[in-house]
Coordinates of C-alpha atoms in Angstrom, one line a residue:
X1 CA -3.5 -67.4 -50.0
X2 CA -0.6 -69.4 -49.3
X3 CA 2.7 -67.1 -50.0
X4 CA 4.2 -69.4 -52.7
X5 CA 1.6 -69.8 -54.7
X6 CA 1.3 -65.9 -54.3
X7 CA 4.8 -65.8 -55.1
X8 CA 4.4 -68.2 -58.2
X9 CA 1.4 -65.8 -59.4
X10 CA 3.5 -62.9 -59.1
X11 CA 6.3 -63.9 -60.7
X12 CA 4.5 -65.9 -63.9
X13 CA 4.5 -64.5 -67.2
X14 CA 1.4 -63.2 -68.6
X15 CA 1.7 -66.4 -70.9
X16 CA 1.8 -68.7 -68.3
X17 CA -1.2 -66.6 -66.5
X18 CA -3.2 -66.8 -69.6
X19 CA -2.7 -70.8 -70.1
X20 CA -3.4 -71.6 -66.4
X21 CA -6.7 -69.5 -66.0
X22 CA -8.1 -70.8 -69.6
X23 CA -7.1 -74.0 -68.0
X24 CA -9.1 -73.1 -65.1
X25 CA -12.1 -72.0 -66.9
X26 CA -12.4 -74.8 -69.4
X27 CA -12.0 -78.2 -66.3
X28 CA -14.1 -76.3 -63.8
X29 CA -17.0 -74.5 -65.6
X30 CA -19.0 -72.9 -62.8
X31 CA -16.0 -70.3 -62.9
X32 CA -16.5 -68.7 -66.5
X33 CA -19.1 -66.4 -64.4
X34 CA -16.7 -64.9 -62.2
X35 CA -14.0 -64.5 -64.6
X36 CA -16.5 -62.9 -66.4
X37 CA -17.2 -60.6 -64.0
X38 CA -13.8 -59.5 -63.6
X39 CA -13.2 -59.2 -67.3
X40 CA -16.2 -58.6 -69.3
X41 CA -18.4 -55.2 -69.6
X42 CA -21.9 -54.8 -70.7
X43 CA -21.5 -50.9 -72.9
X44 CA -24.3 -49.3 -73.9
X45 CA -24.1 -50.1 -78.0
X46 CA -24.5 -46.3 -79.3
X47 CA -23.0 -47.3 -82.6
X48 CA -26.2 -50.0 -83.2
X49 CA -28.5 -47.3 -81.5
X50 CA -27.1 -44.4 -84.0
X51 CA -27.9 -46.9 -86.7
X52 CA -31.6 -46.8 -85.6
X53 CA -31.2 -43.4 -85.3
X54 CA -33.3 -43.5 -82.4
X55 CA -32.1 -43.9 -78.7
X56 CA -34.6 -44.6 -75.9
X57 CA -35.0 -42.1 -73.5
X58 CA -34.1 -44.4 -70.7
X59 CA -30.6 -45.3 -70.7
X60 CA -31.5 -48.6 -69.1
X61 CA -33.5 -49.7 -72.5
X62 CA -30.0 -48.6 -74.8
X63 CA -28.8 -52.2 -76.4
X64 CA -25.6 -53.5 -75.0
X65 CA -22.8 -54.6 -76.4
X66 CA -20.3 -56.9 -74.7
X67 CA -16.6 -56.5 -74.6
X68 CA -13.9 -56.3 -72.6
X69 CA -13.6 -55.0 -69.1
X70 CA -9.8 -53.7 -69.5
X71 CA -8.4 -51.7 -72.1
X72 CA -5.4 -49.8 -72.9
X73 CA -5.8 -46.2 -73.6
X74 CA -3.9 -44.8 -76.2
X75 CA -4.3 -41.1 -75.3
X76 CA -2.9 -41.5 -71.6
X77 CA -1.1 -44.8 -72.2
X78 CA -2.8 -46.5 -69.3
X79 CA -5.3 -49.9 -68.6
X80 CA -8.8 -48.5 -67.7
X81 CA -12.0 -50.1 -66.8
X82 CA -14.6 -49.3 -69.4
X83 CA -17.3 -49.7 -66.4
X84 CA -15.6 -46.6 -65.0
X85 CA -15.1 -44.2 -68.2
X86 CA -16.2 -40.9 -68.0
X87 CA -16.0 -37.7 -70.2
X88 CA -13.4 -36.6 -67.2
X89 CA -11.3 -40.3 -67.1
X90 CA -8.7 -39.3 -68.9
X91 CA -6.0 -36.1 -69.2
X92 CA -3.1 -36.3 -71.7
X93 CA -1.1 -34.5 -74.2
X94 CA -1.9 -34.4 -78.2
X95 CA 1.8 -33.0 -79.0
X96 CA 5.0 -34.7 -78.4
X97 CA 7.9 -34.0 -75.8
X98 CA 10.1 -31.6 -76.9
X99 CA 13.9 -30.7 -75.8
X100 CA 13.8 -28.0 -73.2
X101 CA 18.0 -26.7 -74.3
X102 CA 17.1 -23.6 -71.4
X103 CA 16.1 -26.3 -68.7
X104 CA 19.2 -26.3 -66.1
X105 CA 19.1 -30.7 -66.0
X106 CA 20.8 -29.6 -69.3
X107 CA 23.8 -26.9 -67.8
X108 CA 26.4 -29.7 -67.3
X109 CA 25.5 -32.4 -69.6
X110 CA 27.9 -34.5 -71.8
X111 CA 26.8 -37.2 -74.5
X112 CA 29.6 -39.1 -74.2
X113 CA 29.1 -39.3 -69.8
X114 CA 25.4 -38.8 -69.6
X115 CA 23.8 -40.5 -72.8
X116 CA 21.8 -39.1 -75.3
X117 CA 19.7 -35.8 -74.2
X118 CA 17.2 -36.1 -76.9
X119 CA 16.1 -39.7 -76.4
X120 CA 13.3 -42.1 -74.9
X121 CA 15.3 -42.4 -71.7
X122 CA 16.2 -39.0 -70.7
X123 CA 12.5 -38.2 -71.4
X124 CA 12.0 -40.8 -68.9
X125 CA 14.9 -39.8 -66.8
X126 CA 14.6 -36.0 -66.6
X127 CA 11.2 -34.9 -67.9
X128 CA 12.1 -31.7 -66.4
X129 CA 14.5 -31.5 -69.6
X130 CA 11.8 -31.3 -72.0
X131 CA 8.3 -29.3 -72.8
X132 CA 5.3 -30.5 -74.7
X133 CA 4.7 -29.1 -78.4
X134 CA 0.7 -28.5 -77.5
X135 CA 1.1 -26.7 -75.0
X136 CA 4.3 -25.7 -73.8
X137 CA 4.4 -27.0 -70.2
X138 CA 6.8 -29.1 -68.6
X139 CA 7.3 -32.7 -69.2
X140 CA 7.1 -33.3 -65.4
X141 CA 3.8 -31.1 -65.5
X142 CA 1.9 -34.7 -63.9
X143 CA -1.3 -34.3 -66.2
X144 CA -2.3 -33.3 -69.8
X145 CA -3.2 -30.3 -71.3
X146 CA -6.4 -32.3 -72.6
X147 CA -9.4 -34.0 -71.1
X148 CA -12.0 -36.7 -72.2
X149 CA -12.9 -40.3 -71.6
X150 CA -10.1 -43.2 -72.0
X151 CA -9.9 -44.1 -76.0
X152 CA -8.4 -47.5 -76.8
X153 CA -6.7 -47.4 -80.7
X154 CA -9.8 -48.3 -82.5
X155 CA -12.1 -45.7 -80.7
X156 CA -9.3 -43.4 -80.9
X157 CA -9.5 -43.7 -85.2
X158 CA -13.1 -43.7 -84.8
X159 CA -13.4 -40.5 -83.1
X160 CA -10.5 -38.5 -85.2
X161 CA -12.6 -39.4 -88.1
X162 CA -16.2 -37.9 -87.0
X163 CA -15.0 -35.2 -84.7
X164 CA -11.5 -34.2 -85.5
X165 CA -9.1 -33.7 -82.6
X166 CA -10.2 -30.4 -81.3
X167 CA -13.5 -31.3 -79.1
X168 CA -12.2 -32.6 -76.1
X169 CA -11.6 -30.3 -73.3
X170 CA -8.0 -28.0 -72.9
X171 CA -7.2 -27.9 -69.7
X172 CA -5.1 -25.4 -67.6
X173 CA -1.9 -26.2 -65.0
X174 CA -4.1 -27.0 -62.8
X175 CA -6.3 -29.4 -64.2
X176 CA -9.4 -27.3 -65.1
X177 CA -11.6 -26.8 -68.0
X178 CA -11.8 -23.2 -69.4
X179 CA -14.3 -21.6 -67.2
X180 CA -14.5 -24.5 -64.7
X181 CA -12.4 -22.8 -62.2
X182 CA -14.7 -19.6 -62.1
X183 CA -17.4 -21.8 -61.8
X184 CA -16.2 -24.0 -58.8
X185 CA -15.5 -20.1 -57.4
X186 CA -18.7 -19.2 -57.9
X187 CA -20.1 -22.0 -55.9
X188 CA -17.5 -21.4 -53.0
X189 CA -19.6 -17.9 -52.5

């Protein structure tokens, strides 16, 4: 690609982005497919299917639904593909960050030099200062204390209100599901 135009791509606003490629798509036609390819996803349609109250047994013969390729995951607060979304996708924390006052980052701390401690930017800042309410860990712990597939806010709502919170999987420190780690040990023998 020629390095301005890459340039020019780069530093566009997703505005801009969005006007040139519907631009795009509506004077030269024969590229709605691959745009689509890159941005729409055939899902198996389980809500239709539960309606029925009948699935096939072969996944294959499951009505699809088409949406969007991308989302934004409100558990994890991350794009995912939806053509890559497993019951393992996604590890985050229920609770909220909480002030760590023990954590040393604290020890010489002022307000008036250093900012607020219990705000959005030391959070971001020092992690290390902080410890989630679900589970006690660090904020710099890198993953969640939970595990399940990438929800965007709708399917988020959707499953609070059929499942509660509590049946995705707790994980440990290290990323397993209770009794996953025996059973990886197990298979090591």
């Amino acid at each position: 690609m020629d390095p301005v135009l890459s340039e020019a791509v780069n530093d566009a606003s997703k505005e801009r982005l969005r006007f040139v490629l519907r631009d795009i798509l509506k004077k030269f036609p024969y590229t709605i497919t691959t745009a689509a390819e890159h941005l729409v996803a055939a899902v198996p349609d389980i809500t239709k299917a539960k309606a029925k109250r009948s699935l096939p047994d072969n996944e294959n013969e499951w009505p699809f639904k088409r949406r969007k390729r991308y989302d934004f995951c409100v558990q994890c607060e991350g794009e995912f593909d939806v053509n890559d979304n497993s019951v393992e996708s996604c590890m985050w924390h229920k609770g909220e960050l909480d002030i760590d006052d023990d954590a040393s980052v604290w020890d010489d701390w002022e307000d008036r030099r250093d900012g607020i401690q219990d705000s959005e930017e030391s959070r971001k800042e020092h992690p290390e200062g902080f410890s989630w309410d679900c589970c006690q860990r660090h904020g710099d712990g890198g993953f969640g204390c939970k595990r399940g597939p990438h929800r965007n806010e709708r399917e988020r709502f959707e499953y609070e209100q059929t499942r509660g919170d509590e049946t995705d999987d707790d994980v440990d420190e290290e990323g397993y599901a209770e009794g996953e780690q025996e059973d990886s040990d197990d298979d090591d023998s």
